[in-house]
Short mmCIF file of C-alpha atoms and ligand atoms in Angstrom, two decimals:
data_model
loop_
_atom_site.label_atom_id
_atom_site.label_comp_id
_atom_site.label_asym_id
_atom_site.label_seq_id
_atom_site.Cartn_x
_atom_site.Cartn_y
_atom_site.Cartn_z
CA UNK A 157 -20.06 19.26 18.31
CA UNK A 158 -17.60 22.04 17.82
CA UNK A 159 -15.21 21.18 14.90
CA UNK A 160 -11.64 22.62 14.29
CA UNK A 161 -12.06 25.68 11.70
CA UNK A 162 -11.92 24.82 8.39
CA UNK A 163 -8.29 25.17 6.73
CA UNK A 164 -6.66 24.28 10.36
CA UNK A 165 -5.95 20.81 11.80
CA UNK A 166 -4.99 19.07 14.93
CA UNK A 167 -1.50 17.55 14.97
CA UNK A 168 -1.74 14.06 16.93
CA UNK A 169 1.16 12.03 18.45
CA UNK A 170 2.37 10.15 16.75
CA UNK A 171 2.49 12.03 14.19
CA UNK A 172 4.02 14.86 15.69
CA UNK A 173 6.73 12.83 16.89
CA UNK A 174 7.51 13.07 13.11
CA UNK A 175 7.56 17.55 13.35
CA UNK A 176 9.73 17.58 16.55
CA UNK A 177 12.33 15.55 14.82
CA UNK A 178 12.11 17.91 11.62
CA UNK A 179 12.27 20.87 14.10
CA UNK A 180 15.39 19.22 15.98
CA UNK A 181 16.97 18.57 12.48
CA UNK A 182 16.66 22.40 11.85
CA UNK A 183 18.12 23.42 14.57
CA UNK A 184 20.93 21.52 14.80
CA UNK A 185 21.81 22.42 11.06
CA UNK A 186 20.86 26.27 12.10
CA UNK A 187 23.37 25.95 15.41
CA UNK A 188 26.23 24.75 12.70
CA UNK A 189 25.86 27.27 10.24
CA UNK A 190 25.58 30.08 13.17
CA UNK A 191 22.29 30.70 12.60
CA UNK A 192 20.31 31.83 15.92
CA UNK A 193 16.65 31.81 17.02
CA UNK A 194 14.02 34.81 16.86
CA UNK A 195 10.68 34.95 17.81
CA UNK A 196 8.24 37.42 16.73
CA UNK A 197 4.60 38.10 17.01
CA UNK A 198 1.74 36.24 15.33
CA UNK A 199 -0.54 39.33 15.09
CA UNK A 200 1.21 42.52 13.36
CA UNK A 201 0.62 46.03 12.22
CA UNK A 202 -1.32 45.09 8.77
CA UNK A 203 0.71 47.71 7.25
CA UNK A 204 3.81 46.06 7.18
CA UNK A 205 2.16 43.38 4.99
CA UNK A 206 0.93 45.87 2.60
CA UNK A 207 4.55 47.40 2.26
CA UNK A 208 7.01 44.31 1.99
CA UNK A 209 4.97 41.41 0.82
CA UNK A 210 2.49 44.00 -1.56
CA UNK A 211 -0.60 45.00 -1.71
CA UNK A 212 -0.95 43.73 -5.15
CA UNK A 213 -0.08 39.69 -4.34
CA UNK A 214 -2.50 36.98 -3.78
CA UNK A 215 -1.26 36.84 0.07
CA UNK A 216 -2.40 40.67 1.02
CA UNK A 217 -5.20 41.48 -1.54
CA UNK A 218 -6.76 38.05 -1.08
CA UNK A 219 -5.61 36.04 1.88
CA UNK A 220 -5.13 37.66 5.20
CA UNK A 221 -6.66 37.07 8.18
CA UNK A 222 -7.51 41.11 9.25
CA UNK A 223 -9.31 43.35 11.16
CA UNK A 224 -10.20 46.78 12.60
CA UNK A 225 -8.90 46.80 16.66
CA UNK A 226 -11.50 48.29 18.73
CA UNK A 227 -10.30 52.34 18.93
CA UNK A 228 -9.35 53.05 22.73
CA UNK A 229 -12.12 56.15 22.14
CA UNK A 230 -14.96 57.38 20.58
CA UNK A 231 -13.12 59.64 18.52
CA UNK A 232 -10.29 57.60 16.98
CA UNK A 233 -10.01 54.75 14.88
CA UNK A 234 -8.90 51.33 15.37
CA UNK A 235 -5.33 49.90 14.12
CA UNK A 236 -5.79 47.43 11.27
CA UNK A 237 -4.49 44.31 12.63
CA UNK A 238 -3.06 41.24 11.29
CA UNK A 239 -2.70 37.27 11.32
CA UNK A 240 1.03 36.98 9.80
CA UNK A 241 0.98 35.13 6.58
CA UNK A 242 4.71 34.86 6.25
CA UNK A 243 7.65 35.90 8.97
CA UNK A 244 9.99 38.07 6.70
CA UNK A 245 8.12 40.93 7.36
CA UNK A 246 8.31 40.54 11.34
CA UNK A 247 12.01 39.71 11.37
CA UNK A 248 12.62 42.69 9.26
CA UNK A 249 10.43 45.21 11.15
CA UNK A 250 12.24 43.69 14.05
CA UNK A 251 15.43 44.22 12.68
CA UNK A 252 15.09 47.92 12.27
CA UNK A 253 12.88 48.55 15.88
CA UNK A 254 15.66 47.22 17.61
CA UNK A 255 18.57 48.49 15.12
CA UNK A 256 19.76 45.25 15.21
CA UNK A 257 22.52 46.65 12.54
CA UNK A 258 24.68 47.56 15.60
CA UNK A 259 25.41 44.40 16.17
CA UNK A 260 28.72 43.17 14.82
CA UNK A 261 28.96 41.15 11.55
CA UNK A 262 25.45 39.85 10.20
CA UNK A 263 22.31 38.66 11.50
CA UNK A 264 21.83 35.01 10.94
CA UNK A 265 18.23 34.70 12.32
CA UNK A 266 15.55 31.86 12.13
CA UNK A 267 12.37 31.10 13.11
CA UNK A 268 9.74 27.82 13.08
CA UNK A 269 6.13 28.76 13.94
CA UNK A 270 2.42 29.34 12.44
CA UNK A 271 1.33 31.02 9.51
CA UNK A 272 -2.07 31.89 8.45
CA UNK A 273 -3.51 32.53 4.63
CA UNK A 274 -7.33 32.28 3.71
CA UNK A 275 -6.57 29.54 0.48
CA UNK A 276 -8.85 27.32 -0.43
CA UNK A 277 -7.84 24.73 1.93
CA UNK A 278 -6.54 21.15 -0.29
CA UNK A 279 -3.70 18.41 0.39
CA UNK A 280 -0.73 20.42 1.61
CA UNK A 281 -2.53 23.63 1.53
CA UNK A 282 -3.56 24.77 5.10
CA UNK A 283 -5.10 28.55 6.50
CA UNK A 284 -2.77 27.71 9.39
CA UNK A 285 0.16 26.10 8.60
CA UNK A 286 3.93 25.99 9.98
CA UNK A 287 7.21 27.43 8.60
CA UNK A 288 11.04 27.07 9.73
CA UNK A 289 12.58 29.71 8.04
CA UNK A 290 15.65 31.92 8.40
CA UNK A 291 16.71 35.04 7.41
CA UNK A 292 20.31 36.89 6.89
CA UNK A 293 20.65 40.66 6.77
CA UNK A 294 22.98 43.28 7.71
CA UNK A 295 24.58 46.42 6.70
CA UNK A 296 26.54 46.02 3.02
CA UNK A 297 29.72 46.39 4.85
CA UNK A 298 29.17 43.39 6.47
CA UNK A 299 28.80 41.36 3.36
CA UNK A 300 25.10 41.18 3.41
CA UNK A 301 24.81 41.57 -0.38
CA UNK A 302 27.59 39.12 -1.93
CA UNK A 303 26.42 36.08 -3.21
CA UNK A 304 28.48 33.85 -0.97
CA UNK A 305 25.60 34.11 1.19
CA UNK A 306 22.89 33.46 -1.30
CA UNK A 307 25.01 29.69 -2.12
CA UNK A 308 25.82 29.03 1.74
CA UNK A 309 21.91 29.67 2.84
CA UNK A 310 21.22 27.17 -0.36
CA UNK A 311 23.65 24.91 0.90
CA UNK A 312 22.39 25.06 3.96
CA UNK A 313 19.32 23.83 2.38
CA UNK A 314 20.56 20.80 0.81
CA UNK A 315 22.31 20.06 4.68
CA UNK A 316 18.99 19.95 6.30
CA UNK A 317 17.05 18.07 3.43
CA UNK A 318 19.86 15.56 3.43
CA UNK A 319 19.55 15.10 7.42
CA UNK A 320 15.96 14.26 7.60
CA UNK A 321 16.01 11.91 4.74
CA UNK A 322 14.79 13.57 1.74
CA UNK A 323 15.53 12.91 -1.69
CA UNK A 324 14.32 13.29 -4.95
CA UNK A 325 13.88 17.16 -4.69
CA UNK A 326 14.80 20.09 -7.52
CA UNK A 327 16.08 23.72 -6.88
CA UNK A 328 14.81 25.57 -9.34
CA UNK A 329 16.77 28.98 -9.40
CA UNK A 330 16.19 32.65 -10.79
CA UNK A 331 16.97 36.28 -10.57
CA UNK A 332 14.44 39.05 -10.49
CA UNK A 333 16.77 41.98 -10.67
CA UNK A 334 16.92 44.94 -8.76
CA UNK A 335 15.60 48.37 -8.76
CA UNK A 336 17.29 49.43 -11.35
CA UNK A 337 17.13 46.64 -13.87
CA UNK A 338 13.74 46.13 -13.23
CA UNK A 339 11.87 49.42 -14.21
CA UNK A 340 13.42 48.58 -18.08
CA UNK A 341 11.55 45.00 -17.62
CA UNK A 342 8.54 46.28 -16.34
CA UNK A 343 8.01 48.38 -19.64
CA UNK A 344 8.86 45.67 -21.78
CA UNK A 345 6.41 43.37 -20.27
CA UNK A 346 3.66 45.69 -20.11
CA UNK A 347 4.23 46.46 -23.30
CA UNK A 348 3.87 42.75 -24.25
CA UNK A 349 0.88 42.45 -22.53
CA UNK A 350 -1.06 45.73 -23.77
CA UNK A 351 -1.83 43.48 -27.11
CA UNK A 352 -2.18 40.27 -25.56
CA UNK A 353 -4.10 41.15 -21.60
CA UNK A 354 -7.54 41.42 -23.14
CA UNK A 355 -7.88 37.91 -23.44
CA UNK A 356 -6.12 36.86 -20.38
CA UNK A 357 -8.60 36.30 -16.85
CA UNK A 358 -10.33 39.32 -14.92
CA UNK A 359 -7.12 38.81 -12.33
CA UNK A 360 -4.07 39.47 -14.62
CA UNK A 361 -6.14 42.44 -16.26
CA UNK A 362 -5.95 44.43 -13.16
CA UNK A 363 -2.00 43.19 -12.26
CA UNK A 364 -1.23 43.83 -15.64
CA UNK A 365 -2.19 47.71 -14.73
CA UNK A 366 -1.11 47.32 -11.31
CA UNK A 367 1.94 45.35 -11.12
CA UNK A 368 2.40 43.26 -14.20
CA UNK A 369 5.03 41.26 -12.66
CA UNK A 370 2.10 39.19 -11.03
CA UNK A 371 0.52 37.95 -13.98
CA UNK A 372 3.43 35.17 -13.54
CA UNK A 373 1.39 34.13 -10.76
CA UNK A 374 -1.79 32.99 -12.60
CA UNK A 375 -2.87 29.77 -12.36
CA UNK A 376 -5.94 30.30 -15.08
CA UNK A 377 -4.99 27.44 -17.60
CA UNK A 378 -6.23 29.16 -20.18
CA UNK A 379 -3.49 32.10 -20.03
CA UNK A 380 -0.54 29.96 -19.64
CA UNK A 381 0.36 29.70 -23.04
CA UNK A 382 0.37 33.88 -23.72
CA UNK A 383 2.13 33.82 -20.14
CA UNK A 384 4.39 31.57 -21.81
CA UNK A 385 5.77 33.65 -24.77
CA UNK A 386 5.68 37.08 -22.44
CA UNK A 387 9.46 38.79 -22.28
CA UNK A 388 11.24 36.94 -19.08
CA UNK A 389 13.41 38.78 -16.72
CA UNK A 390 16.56 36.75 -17.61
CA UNK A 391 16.98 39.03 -20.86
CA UNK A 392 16.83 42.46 -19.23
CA UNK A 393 19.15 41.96 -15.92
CA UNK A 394 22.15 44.76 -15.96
CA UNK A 395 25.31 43.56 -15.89
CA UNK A 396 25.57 43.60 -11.84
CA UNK A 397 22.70 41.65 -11.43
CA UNK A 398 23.81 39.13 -13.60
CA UNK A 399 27.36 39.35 -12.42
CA UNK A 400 25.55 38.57 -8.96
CA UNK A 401 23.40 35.37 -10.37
CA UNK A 402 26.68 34.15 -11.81
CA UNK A 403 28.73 34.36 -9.26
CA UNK A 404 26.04 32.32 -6.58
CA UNK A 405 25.71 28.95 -9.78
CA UNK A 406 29.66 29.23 -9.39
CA UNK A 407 29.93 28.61 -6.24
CA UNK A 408 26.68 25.89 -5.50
CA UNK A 409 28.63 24.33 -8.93
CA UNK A 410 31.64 23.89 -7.10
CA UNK A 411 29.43 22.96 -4.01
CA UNK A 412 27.95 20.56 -5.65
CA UNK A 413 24.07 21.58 -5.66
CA UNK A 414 22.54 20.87 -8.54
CA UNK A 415 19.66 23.46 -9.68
CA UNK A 416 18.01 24.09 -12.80
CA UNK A 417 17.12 27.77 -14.26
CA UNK A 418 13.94 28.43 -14.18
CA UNK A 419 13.28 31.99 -15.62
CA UNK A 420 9.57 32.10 -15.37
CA UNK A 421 9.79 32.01 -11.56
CA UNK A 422 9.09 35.02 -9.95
CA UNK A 423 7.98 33.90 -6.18
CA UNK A 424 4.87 35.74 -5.10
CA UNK A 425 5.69 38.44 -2.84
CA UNK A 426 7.14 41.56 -4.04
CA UNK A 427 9.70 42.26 -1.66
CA UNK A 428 11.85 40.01 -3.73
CA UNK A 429 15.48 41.58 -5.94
CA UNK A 430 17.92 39.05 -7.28
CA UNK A 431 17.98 35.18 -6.50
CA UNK A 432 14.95 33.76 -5.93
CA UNK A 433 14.72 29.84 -5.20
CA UNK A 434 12.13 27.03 -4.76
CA UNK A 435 12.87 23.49 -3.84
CA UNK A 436 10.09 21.36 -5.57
CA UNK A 437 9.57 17.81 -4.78
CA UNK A 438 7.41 14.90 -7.18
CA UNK A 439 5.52 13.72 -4.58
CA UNK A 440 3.68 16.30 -3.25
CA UNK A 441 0.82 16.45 -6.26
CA UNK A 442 -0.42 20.65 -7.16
CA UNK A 443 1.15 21.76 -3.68
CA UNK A 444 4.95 20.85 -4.90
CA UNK A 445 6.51 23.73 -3.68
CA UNK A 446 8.42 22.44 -0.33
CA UNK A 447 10.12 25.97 0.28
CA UNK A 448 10.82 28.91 -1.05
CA UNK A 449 13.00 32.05 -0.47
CA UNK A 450 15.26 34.71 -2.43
CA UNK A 451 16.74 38.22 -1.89
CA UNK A 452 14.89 41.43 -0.63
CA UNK A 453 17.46 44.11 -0.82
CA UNK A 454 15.57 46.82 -0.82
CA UNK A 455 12.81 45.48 1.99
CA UNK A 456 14.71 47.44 5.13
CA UNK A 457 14.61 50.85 3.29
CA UNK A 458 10.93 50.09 2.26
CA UNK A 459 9.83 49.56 6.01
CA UNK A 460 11.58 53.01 7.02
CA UNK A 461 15.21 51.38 8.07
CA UNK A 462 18.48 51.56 7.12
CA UNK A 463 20.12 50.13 4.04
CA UNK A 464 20.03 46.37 4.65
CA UNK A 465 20.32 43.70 2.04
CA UNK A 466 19.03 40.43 2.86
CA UNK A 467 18.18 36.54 1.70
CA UNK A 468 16.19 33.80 3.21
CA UNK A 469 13.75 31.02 2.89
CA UNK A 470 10.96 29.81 4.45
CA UNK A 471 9.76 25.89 4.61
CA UNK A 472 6.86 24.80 4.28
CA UNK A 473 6.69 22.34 7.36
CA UNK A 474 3.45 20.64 6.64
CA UNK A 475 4.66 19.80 3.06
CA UNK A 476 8.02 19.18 4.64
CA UNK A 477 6.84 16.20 6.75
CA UNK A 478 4.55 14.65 3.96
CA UNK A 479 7.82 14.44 2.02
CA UNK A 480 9.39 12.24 5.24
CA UNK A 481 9.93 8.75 4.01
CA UNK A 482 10.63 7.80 8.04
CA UNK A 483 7.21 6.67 9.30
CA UNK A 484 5.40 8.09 12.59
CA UNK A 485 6.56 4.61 14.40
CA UNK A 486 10.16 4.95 13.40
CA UNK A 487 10.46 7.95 14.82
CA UNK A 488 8.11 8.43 17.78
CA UNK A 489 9.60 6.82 21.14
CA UNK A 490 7.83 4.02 23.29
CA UNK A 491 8.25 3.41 26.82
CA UNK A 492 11.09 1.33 28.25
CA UNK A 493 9.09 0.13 31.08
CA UNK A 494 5.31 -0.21 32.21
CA UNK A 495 5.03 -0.65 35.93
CA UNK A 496 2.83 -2.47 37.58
CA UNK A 497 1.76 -1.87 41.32
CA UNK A 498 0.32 -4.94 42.33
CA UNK A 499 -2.34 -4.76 45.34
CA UNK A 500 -3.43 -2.05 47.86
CA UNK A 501 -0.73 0.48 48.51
CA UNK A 502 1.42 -0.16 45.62
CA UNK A 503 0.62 3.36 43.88
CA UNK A 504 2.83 4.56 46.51
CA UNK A 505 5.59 2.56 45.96
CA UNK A 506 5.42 2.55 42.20
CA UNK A 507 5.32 5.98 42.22
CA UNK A 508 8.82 6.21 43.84
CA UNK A 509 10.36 3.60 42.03
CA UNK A 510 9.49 5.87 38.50
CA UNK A 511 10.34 9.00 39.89
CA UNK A 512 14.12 6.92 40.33
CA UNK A 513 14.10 5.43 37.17
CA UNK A 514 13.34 9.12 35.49
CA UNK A 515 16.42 10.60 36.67
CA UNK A 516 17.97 8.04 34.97
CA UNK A 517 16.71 9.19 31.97
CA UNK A 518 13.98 5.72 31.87
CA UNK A 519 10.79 6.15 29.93
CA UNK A 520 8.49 5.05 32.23
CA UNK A 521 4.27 4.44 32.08
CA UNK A 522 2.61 4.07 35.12
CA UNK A 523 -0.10 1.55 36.16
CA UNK A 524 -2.45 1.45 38.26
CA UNK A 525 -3.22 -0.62 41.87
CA UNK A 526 -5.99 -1.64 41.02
CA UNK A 527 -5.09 -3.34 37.53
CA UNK A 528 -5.15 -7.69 37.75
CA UNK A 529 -1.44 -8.43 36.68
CA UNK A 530 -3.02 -9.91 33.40
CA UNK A 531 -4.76 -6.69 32.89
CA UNK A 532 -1.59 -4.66 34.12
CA UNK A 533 0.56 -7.10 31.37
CA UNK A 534 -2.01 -6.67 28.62
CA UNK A 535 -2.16 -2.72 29.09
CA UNK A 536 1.81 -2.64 29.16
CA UNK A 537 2.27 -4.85 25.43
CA UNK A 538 -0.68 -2.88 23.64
CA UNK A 539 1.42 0.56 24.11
CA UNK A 540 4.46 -1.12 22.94
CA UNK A 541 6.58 -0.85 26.58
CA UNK A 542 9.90 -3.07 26.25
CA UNK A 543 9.13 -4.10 30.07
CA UNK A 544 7.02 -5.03 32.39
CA UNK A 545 8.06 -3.74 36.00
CA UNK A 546 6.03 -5.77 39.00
CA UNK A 547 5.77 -3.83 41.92
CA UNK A 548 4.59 -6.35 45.00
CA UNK A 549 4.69 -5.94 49.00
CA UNK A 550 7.38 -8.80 48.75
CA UNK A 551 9.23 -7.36 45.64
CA UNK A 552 9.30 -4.18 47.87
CA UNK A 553 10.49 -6.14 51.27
CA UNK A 554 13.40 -7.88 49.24
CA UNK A 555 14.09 -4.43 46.87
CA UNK A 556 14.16 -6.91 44.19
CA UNK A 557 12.13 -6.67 41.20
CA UNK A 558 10.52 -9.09 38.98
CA UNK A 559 10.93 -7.55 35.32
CA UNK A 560 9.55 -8.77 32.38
CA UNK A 561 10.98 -8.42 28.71
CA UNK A 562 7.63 -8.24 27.26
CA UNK A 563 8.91 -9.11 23.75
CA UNK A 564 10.88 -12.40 24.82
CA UNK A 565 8.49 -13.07 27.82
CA UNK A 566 11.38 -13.60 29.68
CA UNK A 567 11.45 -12.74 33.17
CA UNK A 568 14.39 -11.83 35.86
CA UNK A 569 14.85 -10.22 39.17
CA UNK A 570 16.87 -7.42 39.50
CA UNK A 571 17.91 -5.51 42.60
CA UNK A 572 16.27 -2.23 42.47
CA UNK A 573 19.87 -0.18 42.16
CA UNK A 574 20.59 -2.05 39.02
CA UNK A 575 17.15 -1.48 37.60
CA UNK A 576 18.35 1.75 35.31
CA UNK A 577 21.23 0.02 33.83
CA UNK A 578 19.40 -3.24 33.03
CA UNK A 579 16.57 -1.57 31.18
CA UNK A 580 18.73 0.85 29.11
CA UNK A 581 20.82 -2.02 28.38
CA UNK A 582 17.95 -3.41 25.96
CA UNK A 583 16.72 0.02 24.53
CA UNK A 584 15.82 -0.29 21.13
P1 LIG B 828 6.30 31.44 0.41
O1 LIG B 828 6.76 30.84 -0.89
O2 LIG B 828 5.08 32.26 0.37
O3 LIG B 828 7.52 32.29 0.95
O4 LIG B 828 6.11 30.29 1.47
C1 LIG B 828 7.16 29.38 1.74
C2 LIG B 828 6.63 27.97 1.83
O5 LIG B 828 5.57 27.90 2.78
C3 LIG B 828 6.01 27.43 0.55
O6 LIG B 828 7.01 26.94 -0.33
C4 LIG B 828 5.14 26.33 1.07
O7 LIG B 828 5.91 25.14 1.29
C5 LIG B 828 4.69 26.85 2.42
N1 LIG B 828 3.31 27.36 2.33
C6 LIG B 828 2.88 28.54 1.84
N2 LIG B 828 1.54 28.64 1.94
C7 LIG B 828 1.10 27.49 2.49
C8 LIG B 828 -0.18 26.96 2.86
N3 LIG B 828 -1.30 27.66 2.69
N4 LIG B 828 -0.24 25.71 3.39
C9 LIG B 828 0.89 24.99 3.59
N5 LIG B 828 2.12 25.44 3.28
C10 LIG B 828 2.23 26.66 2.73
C11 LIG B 828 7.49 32.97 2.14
O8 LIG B 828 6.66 32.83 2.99
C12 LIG B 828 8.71 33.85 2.33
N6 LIG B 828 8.58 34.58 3.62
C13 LIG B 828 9.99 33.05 2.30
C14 LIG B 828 11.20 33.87 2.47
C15 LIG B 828 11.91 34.04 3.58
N7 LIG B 828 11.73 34.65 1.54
C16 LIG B 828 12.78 35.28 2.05
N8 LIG B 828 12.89 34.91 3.31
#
C-alpha cells in the first residue's frame, strides 16, 4: 500500500469543516481591515530563500525541500529550485517584479496556502503544513515604516483570534533593531560568546562565526543557561529604534492588547529589523508557537527592489485549528433532507425534485431507487439528515410529499412548492 509521505497528512471532513471556517474567519477580518488576497507560487527561485530568510537559519541550511532543474542543454546548468518554506519571500519578490510600489497608498496583501520544511515531523510540526498570513509594505512615503501599522496588524491579530474562539493566548513582543543598531550588538555578542562558545553544541559554534544572532535559536538544553546570561538586543537599540518599539506598546496599550517583553526572542529568519511578535498558546505542548511575524525593512533592497519597509505574520494553521475549542460536529454542516425515491423510476423524479430544492439553497443527499424505505430511512438518520423526503409514483401524481422529521418521527405532507420553506423553517 502506498502511504502519504512522512511529515504530510490527509485532511478529512469533518475535520476540515473546522479549516474552512478558520479560513472564512480570516478573510472576513482581512476584507475589514482592507487587506486583499495574493497568490504566489509554491516552487521558487532557491535564491530568494538564501537572500531574505538566510542562508545561515535552520529553514535554508537545514530544511528545504530543493533541487537542481534539469538544464534545457548539455552545456548549461540547471536552476536550483525550491519548495517555499515560508511566503514572505514570494510576496516580496512579487512586490518588486511587478513594482507593485506604483500603486497608490500601501499594499495590504495576504495569503493562506502550503508550506513545506524537512523537521522532524511531531504533534503540530508538519513538512507540509498551512499558513494564512499577510503582509504590508510600501514606499516610506506611504507610511510603511510607522508603527501604527506594526499595532493595527497586531490588532488585527487579536480580531481574528477573538472570532474563531480562542483564548488563553500570549503576545510576546520584541525589537531586533535595524541596520544600524545592530552591527554595535553583533560585536558585543560575539564578543560574549568568544569566552563562552567552546562549550556550547557543534551548531552555535559555527553561527557564532557565521551569524551569532542564531545561537538564540538553539534548542540544545545544555546551552540555555550561557544563552541565558549572553548581552540581549534590548540594551543596544539606538534611540530610533527604540523610539519605534515605544511608540507600537503605546498604542496596543491604549488598544488594549496585552503583550509581554520578551527580549530573548529573535524569530528565526533573518530578514527580520524592529518588532518581532509571537502569539504562544498553553495548550499546544513543545510546538506553542501559534504565529509569528515582525518587520523586514530592509528585505525589498536585499532582493534588488526599491526601498520598501514592511511587517507581517504568518499563522500557523495546523496549530491554529488544534487550538479551536469548537468541535468538528459543531461546525461541519449536515443535510437538511435525505430523499428517498421509492420504486422503479423514482431516480428520475428525485433527481428533479433536488435539483429544485438546491436553488433554494436546501442541503440535499440523494438516495437511491433501489433502497427498501426502511433501508432508505436508516441510511438518511445515520448521516444525521433533519428529513426524510419520500418520493412515490402517488406522491408524484398528487405533487404532495410525505416528509419526515427524522428527529421527532413526525411525518406531514407538503405540497411540493412549499417544500423549500418548510425544511428551512426547522434548520438547525
Ligand atoms: P515562522 O515563525 O517561521 O514565520 O512561521 C510562522 C508560523 O508557522 C509558526 O508560528 C508556526 O505556527 C507555523 N509553522 C512553522 N513551521 C511549521 C511546521 N513545520 N509545522 C506546522 N506549523 C509550522 C514565517 O514563516 C514568516 N514568514 C512570518 C512572517 C510573515 N514574518 C513577516 N511576515
Amino acid at each position: 500500500m502506498i502511504k502519504s509521505v512522512r511529515g504530510t497528512r490527509d485532511l478529512l471532513p469533518p475535520e476540515t469543516a473546522v479549516w474552512n471556517f478558520v479560513e472564512a474567519a480570516a478573510r472576513d477580518v482581512f476584507r475589514i481591515y482592507n487587506f486583499h488576497e495574493i497568490r504566489t507560487p509554491i516552487i521558487e527561485d532557491l535564491q530568494l530563500f538564501k537572500r531574505s530568510v538566510g542562508e545561515e537559519t535552520d529553514i535554508v541550511s537545514k530544511e528545504m525541500f530543493a533541487w537542481e532543474d534539469r538544464a534545457r542543454a548539455e552545456s548549461e546548468k540547471g536552476q536550483w529550485l525550491a519548495l517555499r518554506p515560508e511566503n514572505t519571500a514570494g510576496v516580496v519578490r512579487a512586490y518588486i517584479e511587478h513594482k507593485m510600489w506604483e500603486r497608490p497608498g500601501l499594499q495590504k496583501l495576504f495569503y493562506i496556502g502550503p508550506q513545506f520544511r524537512r523537521e522532524r515531523p511531531q504533534k503540530g510540526r508538519y513538512r507540509q503544513f498551512y499558513q494564512i498570513g499577510a503582509e504590508v509594505i510600501g514606499p516610506t512615503a506611504a507610511g510603511s515604516e510607522s508603527p501604527a501599522v506594526d499595532a493595527e496588524v497586531l490588532e488585527m491579530l487579536v480580531t481574528l483570534l477573538d472570532r474563531v474562539g480562542i483564548s488563553g493566548w500570549e503576545l510576546q513582543l520584541n525589537s531586533v533593531g535595524d541596520a544600524n543598531c545592530r552591527p554595535k550588538y553583533f560585536a558585543a555578542l560575539q564578543e560574549a560568546l568568544r569566552d563562552v562558545v567552546k562549550n556550547m553544541c557543534s551548531d552555535c559554534q559555527r553561527r557564532a562565526e557565521t551569524n551569532p544572532l542564531r545561537v538564540f535559536d538553539c534548542k540544545v538544553p545544555e546551552d540555555q543557561p550561557i544563552i541565558e546570561k549572553l548581552p540581549r538586543m534590548s540594551d543596544y537599540l539606538d534611540e530610533s529604534c527604540r523610539t519605534h518599539f515605544q511608540a507600537v506598546q503605546d498604542i496596543l496599550r491604549s488598544l488594549e492588547v496585552p503583550f509581554v517583553l520578551n527580549s530573548r526572542l529573535v524569530r528565526g529568519l533573518d530578514y527580520y529589523t524592529r518588532t518581532a511578535f509571537e502569539f504562544t498558546h498553553g495548550a499546544l505542548g513543545a510546538q506553542n508557537a501559534i504565529l509569528g511575524g515582525g518587520r523586514y525593512d530592509g528585505l525589498s533592497e536585499n532582493l534588488g527592489g526599491p526601498p520598501a519597509p514592511g511587517i507581517g505574520f504568518a499563522i500557523g494553521e495546523d496549530r491554529f485549528v488544534m487550538a479551536i475549542q469548537e468541535s468538528a460536529e459543531a461546525v461541519s454542516s449536515k443535510p437538511d433532507v435525505y430523499i428517498a425515491p421509492l420504486g422503479a423510476g423514482m431516480d428520475r423524479e428525485a433527481a428533479r425534485l433536488a435539483r429544485e430544492l438546491r436553488q433554494h439553497d436546501v442541503i440535499v443527499e440523494l438516495g437511491n431507487e433501489s433502497f427498501r424505505l426502511k433501508k432508505s430511512l436508516e441510511t438518511a438518520s445515520k448521516i444525521g439528515a433533519r428529513f426524510a423526503l419520500i418520493v412515490g409514483e402517488n406522491e408524484i401524481k398528487a405533487n404532495e410529499f410525505a416528509l419526515k422529521n427524522l428527529a421527532t418521527g413526525e411525518q406531514i405532507t407538503v405540497p411540493r412548492a412549499g417544500l423549500a420553506t418548510k425544511i428551512q423553517s426547522v434548520r438547525g
